[in-house]
XYZ file of C-alpha atoms in Angstrom:
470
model
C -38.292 -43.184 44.427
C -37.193 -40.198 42.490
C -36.794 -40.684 38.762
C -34.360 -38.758 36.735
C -35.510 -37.138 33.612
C -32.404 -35.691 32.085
C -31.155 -37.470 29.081
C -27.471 -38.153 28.152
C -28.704 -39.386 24.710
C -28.305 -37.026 21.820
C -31.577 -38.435 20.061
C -34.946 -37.262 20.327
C -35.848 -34.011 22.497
C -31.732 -34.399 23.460
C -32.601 -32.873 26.743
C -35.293 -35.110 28.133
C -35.226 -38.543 28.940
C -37.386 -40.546 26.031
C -40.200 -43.663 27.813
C -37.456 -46.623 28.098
C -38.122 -50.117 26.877
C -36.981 -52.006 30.290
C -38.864 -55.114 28.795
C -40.540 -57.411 25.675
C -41.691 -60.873 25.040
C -43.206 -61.794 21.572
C -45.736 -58.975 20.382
C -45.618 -56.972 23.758
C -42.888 -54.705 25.342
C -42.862 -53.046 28.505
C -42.378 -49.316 28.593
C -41.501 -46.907 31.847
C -42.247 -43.611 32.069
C -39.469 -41.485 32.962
C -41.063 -38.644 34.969
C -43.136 -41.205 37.149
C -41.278 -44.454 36.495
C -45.223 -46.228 36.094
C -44.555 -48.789 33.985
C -46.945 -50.348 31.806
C -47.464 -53.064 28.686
C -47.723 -52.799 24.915
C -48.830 -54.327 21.657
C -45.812 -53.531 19.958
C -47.974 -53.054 16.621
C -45.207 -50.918 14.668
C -42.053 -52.837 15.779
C -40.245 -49.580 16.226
C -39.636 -48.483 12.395
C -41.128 -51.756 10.810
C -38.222 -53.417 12.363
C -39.345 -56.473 13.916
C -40.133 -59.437 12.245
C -40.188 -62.433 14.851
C -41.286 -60.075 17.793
C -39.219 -59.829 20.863
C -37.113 -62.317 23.012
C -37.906 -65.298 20.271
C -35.898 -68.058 22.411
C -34.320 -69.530 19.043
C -33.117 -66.638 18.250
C -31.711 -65.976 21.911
C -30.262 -69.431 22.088
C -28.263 -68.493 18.508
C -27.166 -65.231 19.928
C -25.716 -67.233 22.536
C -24.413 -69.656 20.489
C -23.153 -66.642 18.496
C -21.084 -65.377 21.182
C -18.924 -67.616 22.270
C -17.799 -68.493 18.695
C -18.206 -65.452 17.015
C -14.986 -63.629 15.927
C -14.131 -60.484 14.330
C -11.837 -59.935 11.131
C -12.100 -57.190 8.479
C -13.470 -58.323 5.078
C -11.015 -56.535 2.990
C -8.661 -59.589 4.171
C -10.303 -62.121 6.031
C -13.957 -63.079 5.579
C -16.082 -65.153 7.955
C -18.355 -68.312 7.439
C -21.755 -66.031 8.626
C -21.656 -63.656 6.033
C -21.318 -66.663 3.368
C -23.603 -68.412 4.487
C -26.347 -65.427 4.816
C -25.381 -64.083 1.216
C -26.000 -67.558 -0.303
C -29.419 -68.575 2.003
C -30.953 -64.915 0.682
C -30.068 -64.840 -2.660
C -30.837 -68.832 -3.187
C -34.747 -68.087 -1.399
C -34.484 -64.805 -4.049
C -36.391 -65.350 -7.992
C -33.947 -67.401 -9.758
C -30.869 -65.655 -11.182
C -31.902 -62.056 -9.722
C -29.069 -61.748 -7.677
C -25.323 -63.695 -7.100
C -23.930 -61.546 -4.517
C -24.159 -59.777 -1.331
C -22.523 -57.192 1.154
C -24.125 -56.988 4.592
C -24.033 -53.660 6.187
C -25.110 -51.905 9.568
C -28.138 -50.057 8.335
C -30.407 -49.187 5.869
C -28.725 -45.781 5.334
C -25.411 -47.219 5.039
C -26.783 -49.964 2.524
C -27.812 -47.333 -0.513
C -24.906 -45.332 0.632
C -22.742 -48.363 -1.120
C -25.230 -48.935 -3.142
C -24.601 -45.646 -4.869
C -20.740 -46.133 -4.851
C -21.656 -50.077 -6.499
C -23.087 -48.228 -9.231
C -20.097 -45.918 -9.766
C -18.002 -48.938 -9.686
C -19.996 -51.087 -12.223
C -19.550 -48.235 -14.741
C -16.030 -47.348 -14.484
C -15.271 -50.839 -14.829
C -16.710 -50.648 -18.194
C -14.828 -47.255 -18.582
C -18.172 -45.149 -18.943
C -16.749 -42.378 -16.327
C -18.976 -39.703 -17.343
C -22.187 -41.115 -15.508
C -22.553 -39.249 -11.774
C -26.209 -38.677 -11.336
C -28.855 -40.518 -9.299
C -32.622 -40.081 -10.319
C -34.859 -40.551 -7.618
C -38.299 -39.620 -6.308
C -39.901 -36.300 -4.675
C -41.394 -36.884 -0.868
C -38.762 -40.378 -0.662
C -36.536 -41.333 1.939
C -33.549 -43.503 1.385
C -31.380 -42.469 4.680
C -29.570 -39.977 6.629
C -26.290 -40.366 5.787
C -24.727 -37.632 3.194
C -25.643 -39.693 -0.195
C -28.417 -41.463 0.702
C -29.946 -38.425 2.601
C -29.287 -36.453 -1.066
C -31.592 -39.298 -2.768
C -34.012 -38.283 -0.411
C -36.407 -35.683 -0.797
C -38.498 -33.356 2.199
C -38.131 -31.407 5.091
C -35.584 -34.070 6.658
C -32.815 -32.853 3.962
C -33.843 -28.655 4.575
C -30.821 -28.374 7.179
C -28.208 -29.909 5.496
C -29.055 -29.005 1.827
C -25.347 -26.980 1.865
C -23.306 -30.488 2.705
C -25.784 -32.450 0.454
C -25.152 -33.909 -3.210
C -25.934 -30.856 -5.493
C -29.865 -31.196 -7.070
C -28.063 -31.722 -10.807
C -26.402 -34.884 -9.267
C -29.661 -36.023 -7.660
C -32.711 -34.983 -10.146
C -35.866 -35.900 -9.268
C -39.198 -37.255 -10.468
C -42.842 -36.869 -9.257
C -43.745 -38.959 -6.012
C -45.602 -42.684 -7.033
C -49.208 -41.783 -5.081
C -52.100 -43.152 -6.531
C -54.100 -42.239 -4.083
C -53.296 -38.417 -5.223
C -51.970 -38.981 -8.647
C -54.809 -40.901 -10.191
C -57.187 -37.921 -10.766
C -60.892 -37.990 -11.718
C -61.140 -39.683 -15.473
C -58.038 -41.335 -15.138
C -57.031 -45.005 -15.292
C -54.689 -46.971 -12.970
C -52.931 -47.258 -16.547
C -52.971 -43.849 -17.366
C -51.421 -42.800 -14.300
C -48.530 -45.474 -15.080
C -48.056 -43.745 -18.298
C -47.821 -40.048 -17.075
C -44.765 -41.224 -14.667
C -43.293 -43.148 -17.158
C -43.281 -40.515 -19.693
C -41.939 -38.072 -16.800
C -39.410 -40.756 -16.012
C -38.028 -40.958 -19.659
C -38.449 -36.927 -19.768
C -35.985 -36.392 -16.482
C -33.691 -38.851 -18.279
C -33.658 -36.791 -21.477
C -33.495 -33.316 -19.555
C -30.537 -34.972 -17.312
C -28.436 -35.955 -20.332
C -28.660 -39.802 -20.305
C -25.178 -40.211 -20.835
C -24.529 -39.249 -17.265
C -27.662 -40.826 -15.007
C -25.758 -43.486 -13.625
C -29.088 -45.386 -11.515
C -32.661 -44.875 -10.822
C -33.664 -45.259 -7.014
C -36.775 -46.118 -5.952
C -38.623 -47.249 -2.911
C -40.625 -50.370 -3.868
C -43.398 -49.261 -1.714
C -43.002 -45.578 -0.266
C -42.334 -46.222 2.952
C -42.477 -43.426 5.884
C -42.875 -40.484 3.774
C -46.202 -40.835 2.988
C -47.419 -44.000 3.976
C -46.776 -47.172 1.974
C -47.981 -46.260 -1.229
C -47.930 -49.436 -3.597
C -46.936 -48.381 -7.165
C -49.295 -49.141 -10.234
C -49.849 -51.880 -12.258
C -46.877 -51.925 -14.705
C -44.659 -49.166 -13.072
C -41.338 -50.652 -11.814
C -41.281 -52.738 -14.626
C -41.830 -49.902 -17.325
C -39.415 -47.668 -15.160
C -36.428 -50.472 -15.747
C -36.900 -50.816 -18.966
C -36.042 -46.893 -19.290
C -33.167 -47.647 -17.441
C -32.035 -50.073 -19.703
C -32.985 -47.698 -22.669
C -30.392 -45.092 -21.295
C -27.885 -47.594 -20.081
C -28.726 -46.367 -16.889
C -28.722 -49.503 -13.249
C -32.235 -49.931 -11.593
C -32.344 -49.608 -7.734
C -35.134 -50.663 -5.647
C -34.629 -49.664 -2.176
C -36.772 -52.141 0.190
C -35.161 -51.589 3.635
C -38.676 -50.406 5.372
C -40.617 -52.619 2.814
C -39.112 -56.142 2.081
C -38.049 -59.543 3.066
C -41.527 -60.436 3.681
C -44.130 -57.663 4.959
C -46.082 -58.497 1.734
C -46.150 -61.865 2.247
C -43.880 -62.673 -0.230
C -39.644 -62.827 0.267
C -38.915 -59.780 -1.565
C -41.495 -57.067 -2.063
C -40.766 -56.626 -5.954
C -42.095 -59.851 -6.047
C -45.527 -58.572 -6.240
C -45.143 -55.873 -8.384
C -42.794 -56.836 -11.048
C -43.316 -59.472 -13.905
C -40.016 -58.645 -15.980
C -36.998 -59.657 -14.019
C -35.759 -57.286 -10.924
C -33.579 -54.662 -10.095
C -30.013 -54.594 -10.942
C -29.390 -53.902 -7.043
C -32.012 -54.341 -4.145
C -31.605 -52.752 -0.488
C -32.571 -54.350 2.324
C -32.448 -54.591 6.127
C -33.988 -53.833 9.319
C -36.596 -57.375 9.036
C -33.320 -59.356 8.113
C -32.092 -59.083 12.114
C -35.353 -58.574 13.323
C -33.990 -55.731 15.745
C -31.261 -58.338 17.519
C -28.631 -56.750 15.557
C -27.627 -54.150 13.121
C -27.818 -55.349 10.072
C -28.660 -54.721 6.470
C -27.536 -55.106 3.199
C -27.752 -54.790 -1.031
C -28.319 -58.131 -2.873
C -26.437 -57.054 -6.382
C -27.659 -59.128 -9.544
C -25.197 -61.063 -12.281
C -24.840 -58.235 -14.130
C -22.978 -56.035 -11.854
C -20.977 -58.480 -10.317
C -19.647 -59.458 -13.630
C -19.069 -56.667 -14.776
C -17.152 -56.311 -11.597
C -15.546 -59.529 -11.778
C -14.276 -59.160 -15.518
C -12.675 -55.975 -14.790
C -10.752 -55.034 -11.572
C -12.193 -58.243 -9.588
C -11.806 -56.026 -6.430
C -13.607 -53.756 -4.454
C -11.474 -50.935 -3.030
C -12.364 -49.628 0.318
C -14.553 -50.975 2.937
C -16.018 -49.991 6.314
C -14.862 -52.046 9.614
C -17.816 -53.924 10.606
C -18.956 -54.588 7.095
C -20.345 -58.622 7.115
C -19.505 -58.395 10.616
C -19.964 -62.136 12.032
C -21.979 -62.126 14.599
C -24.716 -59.936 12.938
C -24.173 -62.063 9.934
C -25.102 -65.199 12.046
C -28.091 -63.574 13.817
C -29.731 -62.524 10.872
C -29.353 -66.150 9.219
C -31.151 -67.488 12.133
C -33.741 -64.967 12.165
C -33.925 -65.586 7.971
C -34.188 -69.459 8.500
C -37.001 -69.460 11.222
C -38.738 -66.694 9.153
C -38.426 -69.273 6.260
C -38.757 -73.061 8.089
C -41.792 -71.566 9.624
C -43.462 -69.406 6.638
C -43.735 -67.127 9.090
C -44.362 -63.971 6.575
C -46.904 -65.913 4.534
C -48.816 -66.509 8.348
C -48.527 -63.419 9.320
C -49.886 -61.662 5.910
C -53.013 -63.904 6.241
C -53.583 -62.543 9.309
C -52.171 -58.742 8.321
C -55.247 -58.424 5.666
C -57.545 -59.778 9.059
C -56.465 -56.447 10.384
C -56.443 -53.941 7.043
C -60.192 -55.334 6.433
C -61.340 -55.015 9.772
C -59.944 -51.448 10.255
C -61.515 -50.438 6.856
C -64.839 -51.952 8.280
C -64.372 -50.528 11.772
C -63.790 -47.002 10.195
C -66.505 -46.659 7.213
C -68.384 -43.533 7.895
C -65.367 -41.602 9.169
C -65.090 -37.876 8.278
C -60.824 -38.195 8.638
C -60.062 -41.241 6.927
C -58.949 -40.979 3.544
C -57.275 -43.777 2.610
C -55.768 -47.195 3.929
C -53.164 -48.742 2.062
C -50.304 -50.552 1.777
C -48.877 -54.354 2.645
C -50.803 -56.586 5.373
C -47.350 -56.041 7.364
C -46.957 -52.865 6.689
C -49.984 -50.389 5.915
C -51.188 -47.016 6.570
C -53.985 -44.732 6.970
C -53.940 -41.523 5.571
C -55.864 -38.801 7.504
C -58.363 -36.025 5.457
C -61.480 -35.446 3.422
C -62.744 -39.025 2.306
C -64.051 -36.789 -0.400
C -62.302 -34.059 -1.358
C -58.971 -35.765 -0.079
C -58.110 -32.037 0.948
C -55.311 -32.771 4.152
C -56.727 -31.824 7.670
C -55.325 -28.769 9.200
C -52.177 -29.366 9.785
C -51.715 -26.990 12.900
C -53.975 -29.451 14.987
C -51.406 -32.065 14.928
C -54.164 -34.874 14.084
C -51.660 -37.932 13.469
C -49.671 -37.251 16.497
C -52.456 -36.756 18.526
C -53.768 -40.196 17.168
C -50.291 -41.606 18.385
C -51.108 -40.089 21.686
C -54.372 -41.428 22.005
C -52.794 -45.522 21.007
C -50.281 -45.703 23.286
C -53.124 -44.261 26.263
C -54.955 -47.332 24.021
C -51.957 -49.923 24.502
C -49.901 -49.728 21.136
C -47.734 -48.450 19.530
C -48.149 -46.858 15.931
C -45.773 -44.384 13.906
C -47.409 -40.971 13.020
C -46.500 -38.579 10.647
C -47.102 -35.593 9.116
C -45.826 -34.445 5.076
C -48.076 -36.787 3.460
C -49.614 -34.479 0.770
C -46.547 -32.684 0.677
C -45.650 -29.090 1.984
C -47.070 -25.235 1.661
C -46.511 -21.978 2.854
C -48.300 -20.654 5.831
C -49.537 -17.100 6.449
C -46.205 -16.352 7.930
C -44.392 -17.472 4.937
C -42.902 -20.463 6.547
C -43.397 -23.963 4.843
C -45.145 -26.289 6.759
C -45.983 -30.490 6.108
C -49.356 -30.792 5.369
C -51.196 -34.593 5.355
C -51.631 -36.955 8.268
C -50.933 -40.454 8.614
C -49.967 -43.480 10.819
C -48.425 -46.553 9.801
C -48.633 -50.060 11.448
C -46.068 -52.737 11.033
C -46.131 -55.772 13.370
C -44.471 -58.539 13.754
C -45.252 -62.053 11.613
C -45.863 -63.558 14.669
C -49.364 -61.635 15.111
C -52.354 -63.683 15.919
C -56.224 -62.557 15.162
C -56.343 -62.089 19.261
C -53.653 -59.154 18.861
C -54.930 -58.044 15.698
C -59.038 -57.454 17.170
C -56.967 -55.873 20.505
C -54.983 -53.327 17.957
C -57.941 -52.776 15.990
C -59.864 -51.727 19.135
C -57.400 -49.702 20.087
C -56.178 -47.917 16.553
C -59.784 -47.215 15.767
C -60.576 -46.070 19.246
C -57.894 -43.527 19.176
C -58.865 -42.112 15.834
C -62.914 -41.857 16.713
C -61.837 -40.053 20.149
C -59.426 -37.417 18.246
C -61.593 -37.028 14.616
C -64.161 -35.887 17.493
C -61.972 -33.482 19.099
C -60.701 -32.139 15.715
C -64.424 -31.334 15.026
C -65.052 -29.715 17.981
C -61.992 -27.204 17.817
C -62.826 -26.133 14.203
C -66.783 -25.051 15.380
């Protein structure tokens, strides 16, 4: 049989046909090549972009999909709601810390949720009548989306082609990256390093004219960028509480990081002893990859402030708290919950971190591992030195390469330690890592077979990487 490789899908490498998923079933999908049509099996250990959460073809979840579709019907929020997106709102924000949130708006995707969660933040200050507020402080080497405002959050080479269209750098100031693994330097304290950010925090503020900051965004954890970073000890917390100095909301943006990859509902939970944010993003775990959905949990003090002024939100998009994702996502959310599926899965998510980190001591490449038992990373350069690998060799790809030859799936990427200028003059990423992010459902059987493999992969490239450099 003759296989076509020509795409018609304006993603990727637009002209060549991507490996298609033609099947999946819990932690494994099947995956056929395009050029030969071989098809072949997968641990599934990065869920796509940390998407999954129950794995694939979860039978409960199929039955309420079914379920789902031959009672689901659509109507447009800004006239007619729907029982689904009640009854998600109120099951999240009642498994949520008490009195943190008291509303929701459910959304397609994790771009589109800090999109309006930007434009909430607008609202919640001209309902007060404090107009004059129109700037967004966020972090260097983040990523909050790719639409217009939530790409302008954003910081890195995704943003370079679009800079012209994007939110001008006075709207959209921003702050030094949360990396302890770079920040902390040599003499330093966990604590100290809390207080330099804080202070540069507080400085932005001052050099940005509080008056107009109208929110802080943050990732939670840094998510793709580079690699899951957890903040320090007392950060988010100090950082809202310069917020609420300047008058200023606090956004945490946990779409790649929350609703349970730390073991824990929301991933604040673990690093925040003061309250939470004044808005939280979240999504792709919260439909598990069945649907399209994500969303911004908003806490009492916006929606009053909402509620005792215009009482109305003006404008909406058409499939916003669309049923039938609305429905899906509360299934996925109450098995995730009945079953304490992310607590299970995080037991067995630090099997895999610890074994790794036993598996690699010794390595000459592997600088770092870090992040939730979920959803963790390995940054790639000088154990030592930390100085990044050369970045013309490609190492995390080629790592990628070498897993799925292994039977997994990972997410590499390069930008970690930032960018510089080659000898041509052209600015390049520099720092390696992959990420893994499997589903709850993992056992210690999948976790020793992705170990196996992960390591594998980086032993057979740190050996080639050492061989072209002599």
């Amino acid at each position: 049989m003759t296989y076509s490789t020509e795409s018609f899908v304006f993603q990727r490498v637009i002209s060549e046909k991507s490996p298609l998923i033609v099947g999946a079933d819990g932690m494994y999908i099947t995956v056929r090549d395009p050029k030969t049509g071989e098809e072949r099996q997968l641990i599934d250990a990065m869920t796509g972009a940390a998407v999954g959460s129950l794995g694939h073809q979860d039978p409960d979840i199929i039955e309420a999909m079914t379920k789902a579709a031959r009672t689901s019907n659509y109507s447009f929020g800004m006239y007619i709601g729907n029982c689904a997106s009640e009854e998600l709102s109120k099951f999240v924000i009642d498994r949520s810390p008490k009195d943190h949130f008291s509303s929701a708006l459910w959304v397609g995707s994790g771009s589109e949720a800090n999109e309006n969660a930007m434009k909430i933040c607008k609202q919640y200050f001209n309902e007060k009548g404090d107009y004059k507020r129109f700037k967004f402080i966020s972090r260097k080497n983040s990523y909050h989306g790719f639409t217009i405002g939530s790409l302008s959050l954003g910081d890195g080479i995704r943003k370079d082609d679009f800079k012209s269209i994007l939110l001008s750098d006075e709207q959209t100031p921003k702050v030094s990256a949360c990396n302890k693994f770079r920040g902390v330097k040599v003499g330093m304290t966990e604590e100290d390093y809390t207080k330099e950010l804080l202070e540069e925090l507080d400085q932005k503020f001052i050099e940005s004219d509080p008056s107009t900051v109208c929110a802080v965004f943050f990732e939670t954890v840094g998510g793709s960028s580079f690699g899951t970073v957890p903040p320090p000890k007392g950060y988010l917390d100090g950082a809202k509480k310069i917020c609420e100095k300047y008058g200023a909301l606090f956004v945490l943006d946990e779409v790649m990081v929350g609703l349970g990859r730390n073991g824990k509902y929301h991933c604040y939970e673990s690093f925040m002893e003061e309250g939470g944010p004044d808005l939280l993003t979240i999504g792709k775990t919260i439909g598990s990859g069945y649907v399209t959905l994500a969303g911004i949990l908003i806490s009492p003090k916006v929606k009053d402030a909402v509620v005792n002024g215009s009482n109305a939100v003006m404008g909406a998009q058409t499939y916003h708290c669309h049923e039938f994702n609305c429905a899906i996502g509360l299934a996925v959310q109450k098995k995730l919950y009945e079953q304490d599926l992310p607590a299970k899965g995080a037991k067995v998510g630090n099997y895999l971190i610890n074994k790794i980190k036993e598996m690699t001591k010794g390595s000459k490449v592997v600088g770092d591992i870090r992040g939730l038992p979920l959803f963790f990373s390995v940054e790639f350069c000088d154990p030592i030195t930390k100085e990044p690998l050369d970045p013309s060799f490609d190492f995390a790809h080629k790592v990628d390469d070498a897993c799925v030859r292994n039977g997994i799936t990972v997410m590499a990427l390069q930008g970690t330690a930032g960018l510089k200028t080659d000898a041509n003059g052209k600015q390049v990423l520099i720092g390696d890592h992959l990420m893994l992010g499997p589903a709850y459902i993992i056992t210690e059987k999948e976790a020793d077979l992705i170990a196996d493999a992960f390591v594998g992969a980086i032993k057979e490239v740190e050996a080639e990487y050492f061989v072209s450099r002599s």
